[in-house]
mmCIF file of C-alpha atoms in Angstrom:
data_model
loop_
_atom_site.group_PDB
_atom_site.id
_atom_site.type_symbol
_atom_site.label_atom_id
_atom_site.label_comp_id
_atom_site.label_asym_id
_atom_site.label_seq_id
_atom_site.Cartn_x
_atom_site.Cartn_y
_atom_site.Cartn_z
ATOM 1 C CA MET P 2 30.770 87.934 61.842
ATOM 2 C CA SER P 3 27.504 88.623 60.057
ATOM 3 C CA LYS P 4 25.439 85.455 59.839
ATOM 4 C CA ARG P 5 23.204 85.871 56.827
ATOM 5 C CA ALA P 6 23.692 82.570 55.015
ATOM 6 C CA LEU P 7 22.380 80.756 51.981
ATOM 7 C CA LEU P 8 21.717 77.161 53.079
ATOM 8 C CA LEU P 9 21.812 74.471 50.405
ATOM 9 C CA ILE P 10 21.226 70.867 51.433
ATOM 10 C CA ASN P 11 21.256 67.943 49.053
ATOM 11 C CA ARG P 12 18.207 65.952 50.146
ATOM 12 C CA GLN P 13 19.358 63.117 47.911
ATOM 13 C CA ALA P 14 22.622 62.846 49.858
ATOM 14 C CA ARG P 15 22.997 59.905 52.229
ATOM 15 C CA SER P 16 21.770 61.912 55.251
ATOM 16 C CA GLY P 17 20.403 65.077 53.633
ATOM 17 C CA GLN P 18 16.654 64.474 53.869
ATOM 18 C CA ARG P 19 16.823 62.957 57.339
ATOM 19 C CA PHE P 20 18.727 65.825 58.967
ATOM 20 C CA PHE P 21 17.290 68.803 57.080
ATOM 21 C CA ALA P 22 15.068 70.042 59.927
ATOM 22 C CA GLN P 23 17.766 69.446 62.544
ATOM 23 C CA VAL P 24 20.265 71.538 60.596
ATOM 24 C CA ILE P 25 17.846 74.461 60.323
ATOM 25 C CA ASP P 26 17.034 74.346 64.045
ATOM 26 C CA THR P 27 20.703 74.130 65.039
ATOM 27 C CA LEU P 28 21.830 76.999 62.810
ATOM 28 C CA ASP P 29 18.884 79.087 63.989
ATOM 29 C CA ASN P 30 20.007 78.534 67.591
ATOM 30 C CA PHE P 31 23.469 79.770 66.618
ATOM 31 C CA GLY P 32 21.907 83.012 65.381
ATOM 32 C CA PHE P 33 22.086 82.509 61.630
ATOM 33 C CA GLU P 34 19.639 84.300 59.376
ATOM 34 C CA LEU P 35 19.025 81.613 56.778
ATOM 35 C CA ILE P 36 17.872 81.719 53.205
ATOM 36 C CA THR P 37 16.697 78.229 52.284
ATOM 37 C CA VAL P 38 15.600 77.198 48.826
ATOM 38 C CA PRO P 39 13.315 74.143 48.420
ATOM 39 C CA SER P 40 15.303 72.584 45.581
ATOM 40 C CA GLN P 41 16.392 68.961 45.268
ATOM 41 C CA ASN P 42 18.294 69.679 42.058
ATOM 42 C CA ALA P 43 21.890 70.538 42.944
ATOM 43 C CA GLN P 44 22.557 71.406 39.305
ATOM 44 C CA ALA P 45 20.577 74.613 39.869
ATOM 45 C CA TRP P 46 22.636 75.663 42.884
ATOM 46 C CA PRO P 47 25.299 77.691 41.039
ATOM 47 C CA ASP P 48 22.530 79.927 39.694
ATOM 48 C CA LEU P 49 21.035 80.228 43.193
ATOM 49 C CA ILE P 50 24.405 81.289 44.582
ATOM 50 C CA ALA P 51 24.764 83.893 41.848
ATOM 51 C CA TYR P 52 21.247 85.195 42.538
ATOM 52 C CA HIS P 53 21.795 85.596 46.295
ATOM 53 C CA ALA P 54 25.513 86.479 46.243
ATOM 54 C CA ALA P 55 25.018 90.193 46.921
ATOM 55 C CA THR P 56 22.753 89.632 49.939
ATOM 56 C CA VAL P 57 24.482 86.841 51.891
ATOM 57 C CA ASP P 58 27.759 86.622 53.782
ATOM 58 C CA LEU P 59 28.429 82.923 53.360
ATOM 59 C CA VAL P 60 27.086 79.744 51.780
ATOM 60 C CA ILE P 61 26.457 76.607 53.841
ATOM 61 C CA VAL P 62 26.311 73.386 51.850
ATOM 62 C CA GLY P 63 25.059 70.087 53.230
ATOM 63 C CA GLY P 64 26.018 67.070 51.164
ATOM 64 C CA GLY P 65 28.984 65.064 49.999
ATOM 65 C CA ASP P 66 31.979 65.766 47.801
ATOM 66 C CA GLY P 67 30.012 65.591 44.561
ATOM 67 C CA THR P 68 27.528 68.157 45.858
ATOM 68 C CA LEU P 69 30.334 70.505 46.858
ATOM 69 C CA ASN P 70 31.945 70.058 43.457
ATOM 70 C CA ARG P 71 28.804 71.361 41.768
ATOM 71 C CA VAL P 72 29.036 74.743 43.511
ATOM 72 C CA VAL P 73 32.791 75.332 43.716
ATOM 73 C CA ASN P 74 33.098 77.464 40.570
ATOM 74 C CA SER P 75 30.239 79.705 41.663
ATOM 75 C CA LEU P 76 31.736 80.140 45.135
ATOM 76 C CA VAL P 77 35.045 81.205 43.612
ATOM 77 C CA ASP P 78 33.374 83.570 41.153
ATOM 78 C CA HIS P 79 31.529 85.371 43.971
ATOM 79 C CA GLN P 80 34.205 84.940 46.677
ATOM 80 C CA LEU P 81 31.755 83.666 49.265
ATOM 81 C CA PRO P 82 33.098 81.675 52.230
ATOM 82 C CA LEU P 83 31.966 78.061 52.446
ATOM 83 C CA GLY P 84 30.551 76.243 55.448
ATOM 84 C CA ILE P 85 30.384 72.449 55.105
ATOM 85 C CA LEU P 86 27.921 70.033 56.680
ATOM 86 C CA PRO P 87 29.165 66.474 55.918
ATOM 87 C CA LEU P 88 26.005 64.714 54.751
ATOM 88 C CA GLY P 89 27.432 62.583 51.962
ATOM 89 C CA THR P 90 28.834 59.086 51.722
ATOM 90 C CA ALA P 91 32.597 59.635 51.604
ATOM 91 C CA ASN P 92 32.943 63.239 52.881
ATOM 92 C CA ASP P 93 36.591 63.382 51.826
ATOM 93 C CA LEU P 94 36.830 67.182 51.869
ATOM 94 C CA ALA P 95 35.467 67.210 55.423
ATOM 95 C CA ARG P 96 38.090 64.602 56.345
ATOM 96 C CA THR P 97 40.851 66.703 54.770
ATOM 97 C CA LEU P 98 39.717 69.794 56.703
ATOM 98 C CA GLN P 99 39.306 67.764 59.935
ATOM 99 C CA LEU P 100 35.658 68.730 60.245
ATOM 100 C CA PRO P 101 33.448 66.840 62.696
ATOM 101 C CA TYR P 102 30.822 64.524 61.228
ATOM 102 C CA ASN P 103 28.531 65.283 64.166
ATOM 103 C CA LEU P 104 26.045 67.809 62.744
ATOM 104 C CA PRO P 105 25.670 70.103 65.776
ATOM 105 C CA GLU P 106 29.464 70.300 66.025
ATOM 106 C CA ALA P 107 29.783 70.957 62.281
ATOM 107 C CA CYS P 108 27.293 73.819 62.677
ATOM 108 C CA ARG P 109 29.292 75.110 65.639
ATOM 109 C CA VAL P 110 32.461 75.203 63.523
ATOM 110 C CA ILE P 111 30.709 77.531 61.088
ATOM 111 C CA ALA P 112 29.241 79.657 63.884
ATOM 112 C CA GLU P 113 32.643 80.145 65.537
ATOM 113 C CA GLY P 114 33.883 81.742 62.328
ATOM 114 C CA HIS P 115 37.414 80.332 61.961
ATOM 115 C CA THR P 116 38.359 80.251 58.273
ATOM 116 C CA LYS P 117 41.336 79.255 56.177
ATOM 117 C CA LYS P 118 42.217 79.807 52.551
ATOM 118 C CA ILE P 119 42.490 76.600 50.539
ATOM 119 C CA ASP P 120 43.880 75.816 47.101
ATOM 120 C CA LEU P 121 41.756 74.448 44.295
ATOM 121 C CA GLY P 122 42.674 72.260 41.371
ATOM 122 C CA VAL P 123 41.428 73.265 37.937
ATOM 123 C CA VAL P 124 40.870 71.000 34.939
ATOM 124 C CA ASN P 125 39.655 72.451 31.647
ATOM 125 C CA GLY P 126 38.261 75.446 33.546
ATOM 126 C CA HIS P 127 36.401 73.409 36.192
ATOM 127 C CA CYS P 128 37.581 73.722 39.801
ATOM 128 C CA TYR P 129 37.783 70.813 42.208
ATOM 129 C CA PHE P 130 38.670 70.267 45.861
ATOM 130 C CA ASN P 131 40.079 66.779 46.242
ATOM 131 C CA VAL P 132 41.262 64.722 43.285
ATOM 132 C CA ALA P 133 40.658 64.495 39.547
ATOM 133 C CA SER P 134 41.347 61.227 37.779
ATOM 134 C CA LEU P 135 41.180 59.188 34.583
ATOM 135 C CA GLY P 136 40.833 55.426 34.270
ATOM 136 C CA LEU P 137 39.918 53.093 37.111
ATOM 137 C CA SER P 138 38.143 55.634 39.325
ATOM 138 C CA VAL P 139 36.011 56.767 36.379
ATOM 139 C CA ASP P 140 34.908 53.175 35.844
ATOM 140 C CA ILE P 141 34.004 52.991 39.538
ATOM 141 C CA THR P 142 32.060 56.270 39.357
ATOM 142 C CA GLN P 143 30.128 55.078 36.324
ATOM 143 C CA LYS P 144 29.231 51.783 37.990
ATOM 144 C CA LEU P 145 28.533 53.144 41.493
ATOM 145 C CA THR P 146 24.817 53.769 41.924
ATOM 146 C CA GLN P 147 23.045 56.108 44.312
ATOM 147 C CA GLY P 148 21.163 53.114 45.650
ATOM 148 C CA ALA P 149 24.391 51.306 46.518
ATOM 149 C CA LYS P 150 25.699 54.360 48.377
ATOM 150 C CA GLN P 151 22.443 54.691 50.305
ATOM 151 C CA ARG P 152 22.471 51.003 51.216
ATOM 152 C CA TRP P 153 26.158 50.321 51.879
ATOM 153 C CA GLY P 154 27.618 53.741 52.658
ATOM 154 C CA ILE P 155 31.402 53.923 52.357
ATOM 155 C CA LEU P 156 31.586 50.152 51.682
ATOM 156 C CA ALA P 157 29.892 50.765 48.329
ATOM 157 C CA TYR P 158 33.183 52.166 46.979
ATOM 158 C CA ALA P 159 35.139 49.023 47.900
ATOM 159 C CA ILE P 160 32.446 46.679 46.588
ATOM 160 C CA THR P 161 32.252 48.532 43.274
ATOM 161 C CA ALA P 162 36.050 48.718 42.980
ATOM 162 C CA LEU P 163 36.338 44.945 43.274
ATOM 163 C CA GLN P 164 33.757 44.527 40.529
ATOM 164 C CA VAL P 165 35.618 46.933 38.246
ATOM 165 C CA LEU P 166 39.028 45.394 38.934
ATOM 166 C CA SER P 167 37.797 42.082 37.561
ATOM 167 C CA GLN P 168 37.826 43.778 34.134
ATOM 168 C CA LEU P 169 41.221 45.450 34.317
ATOM 169 C CA ARG P 170 41.749 47.940 31.448
ATOM 170 C CA LEU P 171 44.943 49.895 30.772
ATOM 171 C CA PHE P 172 45.214 52.935 28.510
ATOM 172 C CA HIS P 173 47.975 55.051 26.954
ATOM 173 C CA ALA P 174 48.490 58.688 27.884
ATOM 174 C CA THR P 175 51.051 61.438 27.388
ATOM 175 C CA LEU P 176 51.984 63.595 30.380
ATOM 176 C CA ARG P 177 53.434 67.036 29.651
ATOM 177 C CA TYR P 178 54.776 69.165 32.481
ATOM 178 C CA GLU P 179 57.753 71.416 33.176
ATOM 179 C CA GLY P 180 59.182 70.868 29.706
ATOM 180 C CA GLN P 181 58.921 67.074 29.846
ATOM 181 C CA SER P 182 56.764 64.731 27.785
ATOM 182 C CA LEU P 183 56.214 61.191 29.094
ATOM 183 C CA ARG P 184 54.324 58.366 27.388
ATOM 184 C CA VAL P 185 52.728 55.930 29.864
ATOM 185 C CA LYS P 186 50.524 52.855 29.845
ATOM 186 C CA THR P 187 48.437 53.047 32.976
ATOM 187 C CA LEU P 188 45.423 51.850 34.914
ATOM 188 C CA GLN P 189 44.716 55.247 36.480
ATOM 189 C CA ILE P 190 46.115 58.766 36.640
ATOM 190 C CA ALA P 191 45.130 60.839 39.673
ATOM 191 C CA ILE P 192 45.789 64.560 40.050
ATOM 192 C CA GLY P 193 45.328 65.599 43.656
ATOM 193 C CA ASN P 194 44.813 69.024 45.163
ATOM 194 C CA GLY P 195 43.592 67.990 48.623
ATOM 195 C CA ARG P 196 44.567 64.962 50.681
ATOM 196 C CA TYR P 197 41.698 62.445 50.716
ATOM 197 C CA TYR P 198 39.483 60.959 48.009
ATOM 198 C CA GLY P 199 37.583 57.764 47.285
ATOM 199 C CA GLY P 200 36.368 57.314 50.837
ATOM 200 C CA GLY P 201 39.576 57.953 52.768
ATOM 201 C CA LEU P 202 42.403 57.126 50.352
ATOM 202 C CA ALA P 203 45.317 59.577 50.470
ATOM 203 C CA VAL P 204 46.743 61.000 47.253
ATOM 204 C CA ALA P 205 50.140 61.483 48.940
ATOM 205 C CA ALA P 206 51.402 60.940 52.479
ATOM 206 C CA ASP P 207 52.213 64.618 53.029
ATOM 207 C CA ALA P 208 49.510 66.217 50.871
ATOM 208 C CA THR P 209 47.518 69.130 52.261
ATOM 209 C CA ILE P 210 44.873 71.322 50.667
ATOM 210 C CA ASP P 211 46.958 74.476 51.045
ATOM 211 C CA ASP P 212 50.443 73.269 49.999
ATOM 212 C CA GLN P 213 50.183 74.986 46.576
ATOM 213 C CA ARG P 214 51.029 71.883 44.571
ATOM 214 C CA LEU P 215 49.353 69.088 42.642
ATOM 215 C CA ASP P 216 50.207 65.527 43.694
ATOM 216 C CA ILE P 217 49.984 63.142 40.744
ATOM 217 C CA TYR P 218 50.342 59.400 40.477
ATOM 218 C CA SER P 219 50.037 56.948 37.600
ATOM 219 C CA LEU P 220 49.363 53.237 38.225
ATOM 220 C CA GLU P 221 51.486 51.539 35.579
ATOM 221 C CA VAL P 222 50.731 47.932 36.460
ATOM 222 C CA ARG P 223 52.075 44.978 34.522
ATOM 223 C CA HIS P 224 50.032 42.176 36.103
ATOM 224 C CA TRP P 225 46.476 42.205 37.481
ATOM 225 C CA TRP P 226 47.525 40.884 40.888
ATOM 226 C CA GLN P 227 49.718 43.935 41.522
ATOM 227 C CA VAL P 228 46.645 46.018 42.307
ATOM 228 C CA PHE P 229 46.138 44.159 45.602
ATOM 229 C CA SER P 230 49.254 45.808 47.048
ATOM 230 C CA LEU P 231 47.412 49.099 46.644
ATOM 231 C CA LEU P 232 45.006 48.034 49.400
ATOM 232 C CA PHE P 233 47.823 48.614 51.892
ATOM 233 C CA HIS P 234 49.533 51.623 50.325
ATOM 234 C CA LEU P 235 46.699 53.851 49.041
ATOM 235 C CA PRO P 236 45.012 54.564 52.401
ATOM 236 C CA ARG P 237 48.389 55.819 53.688
ATOM 237 C CA GLY P 238 49.326 57.735 50.555
ATOM 238 C CA GLN P 239 52.407 55.527 50.159
ATOM 239 C CA GLN P 240 51.832 54.336 46.613
ATOM 240 C CA GLN P 241 55.156 55.899 45.591
ATOM 241 C CA LEU P 242 56.866 52.981 47.381
ATOM 242 C CA LEU P 243 55.641 50.622 44.659
ATOM 243 C CA PRO P 244 58.106 50.441 41.728
ATOM 244 C CA TRP P 245 55.331 50.526 39.115
ATOM 245 C CA VAL P 246 53.708 53.716 40.439
ATOM 246 C CA ARG P 247 54.942 56.983 38.930
ATOM 247 C CA THR P 248 54.570 60.064 41.154
ATOM 248 C CA ILE P 249 54.912 63.729 40.173
ATOM 249 C CA GLN P 250 54.613 67.003 42.074
ATOM 250 C CA THR P 251 53.978 70.136 40.030
ATOM 251 C CA ASP P 252 51.558 73.036 39.698
ATOM 252 C CA ALA P 253 50.440 72.364 36.114
ATOM 253 C CA ILE P 254 50.227 69.342 33.809
ATOM 254 C CA GLN P 255 48.636 68.446 30.490
ATOM 255 C CA ILE P 256 47.306 64.940 29.806
ATOM 256 C CA LEU P 257 46.670 63.710 26.268
ATOM 257 C CA THR P 258 45.015 60.442 25.250
ATOM 258 C CA SER P 259 44.429 58.819 21.873
ATOM 259 C CA ARG P 260 40.676 59.238 22.282
ATOM 260 C CA PRO P 261 38.679 61.416 24.690
ATOM 261 C CA ARG P 262 38.472 59.833 28.142
ATOM 262 C CA PRO P 263 36.064 61.019 30.867
ATOM 263 C CA ILE P 264 37.539 62.736 33.918
ATOM 264 C CA ASN P 265 36.249 62.385 37.454
ATOM 265 C CA THR P 266 36.478 65.413 39.784
ATOM 266 C CA ASP P 267 35.433 64.895 43.417
ATOM 267 C CA GLY P 268 33.366 61.885 42.359
ATOM 268 C CA GLU P 269 31.568 63.634 39.493
ATOM 269 C CA LEU P 270 32.193 63.188 35.754
ATOM 270 C CA THR P 271 32.758 66.779 34.635
ATOM 271 C CA THR P 272 35.071 66.884 31.611
ATOM 272 C CA GLN P 273 37.267 64.737 29.369
ATOM 273 C CA SER P 274 40.746 64.516 27.904
ATOM 274 C CA PRO P 275 42.703 66.203 26.469
ATOM 275 C CA ALA P 276 42.972 68.010 29.765
ATOM 276 C CA LYS P 277 44.958 70.890 31.200
ATOM 277 C CA PHE P 278 45.354 70.838 34.982
ATOM 278 C CA SER P 279 46.471 73.825 37.007
ATOM 279 C CA LEU P 280 46.331 75.192 40.538
ATOM 280 C CA LEU P 281 44.482 78.145 42.070
ATOM 281 C CA PRO P 282 46.366 78.916 45.285
ATOM 282 C CA GLN P 283 44.390 80.248 48.263
ATOM 283 C CA ALA P 284 41.313 80.467 46.062
ATOM 284 C CA LEU P 285 38.503 79.947 48.586
ATOM 285 C CA SER P 286 37.791 80.565 52.280
ATOM 286 C CA VAL P 287 36.268 77.654 54.192
ATOM 287 C CA PHE P 288 35.178 77.375 57.818
ATOM 288 C CA VAL P 289 37.441 75.058 59.806
ATOM 289 C CA PRO P 290 37.734 73.996 63.452
ATOM 290 C CA ALA P 291 39.549 76.185 65.945
ATOM 291 C CA PRO P 292 43.052 74.857 66.714
ATOM 292 C CA ASP P 293 41.906 73.771 70.195
ATOM 293 C CA ALA P 294 38.860 71.813 68.990
ATOM 294 C CA PRO P 295 38.507 68.720 71.222
ATOM 295 C CA TRP P 296 38.503 66.187 68.366
ATOM 296 C CA LEU P 297 41.808 67.651 67.131
ATOM 297 C CA ARG P 298 43.370 67.371 70.583
ATOM 298 C CA ASN P 299 42.278 63.733 70.709
ATOM 299 C CA GLY P 300 43.990 62.880 67.402
ATOM 300 C CA TYR P 301 41.331 63.279 64.696
#
């Protein structure tokens, strides 16, 4: 495999600045010819990918799920394979792909060259890896600060969620899919492509990022105290066991609301309702561990 790579590291990510030099040294030892761009503005990265697309063989991104979300459309447009260095707070895509969080091992995964094709979700033309959602998770995203993530790490999500849940707000939505039209009153609607989101919650117990389906759930609570049962079920992807949770599996759905509502994709606010969700099967190649990787044998 040719190893000419564009390296993009979010120095504002939880570990980005601290490990920048280590990443460069490690990849250099693995024989990569690196193009590095001294930019701390991830919003400019899609243009950087487009500029270098004809002269590199892959793109290596260091950061969290939000950082990866910023470049996904550009990666698809130029069909460049993606190497991931988990340097964010939640790292849910890395968890879904069973990537090691140890940086030298994550670099080794890329160097060994094993890839797989993954599906992507699409909402209003914007691709995403993990989960898109309306409602509760948007409120959490809006309240969650970079400072809290830097200070508390993954616990920042739980702390912020508890703060948001104290002001429980339901909304009405219409779900249209496969010839059906359903009117719901809900706390949150999540549309999953991958498996994990929100710091290790599972969108469905059997969800994978290459199963060519969207896993959808709607939290149609009646009483505020019902949300506490989610603390047990959501990490396991077993929310469908709760009678007030609606679950759907499909490859396309439209969601309408009485007023525009912001939509969260991979932890970033990227669009709003009304929204059309669809699936891009086998849309992107990503570097993944070899089947005999030691952390997989030990039950990752």
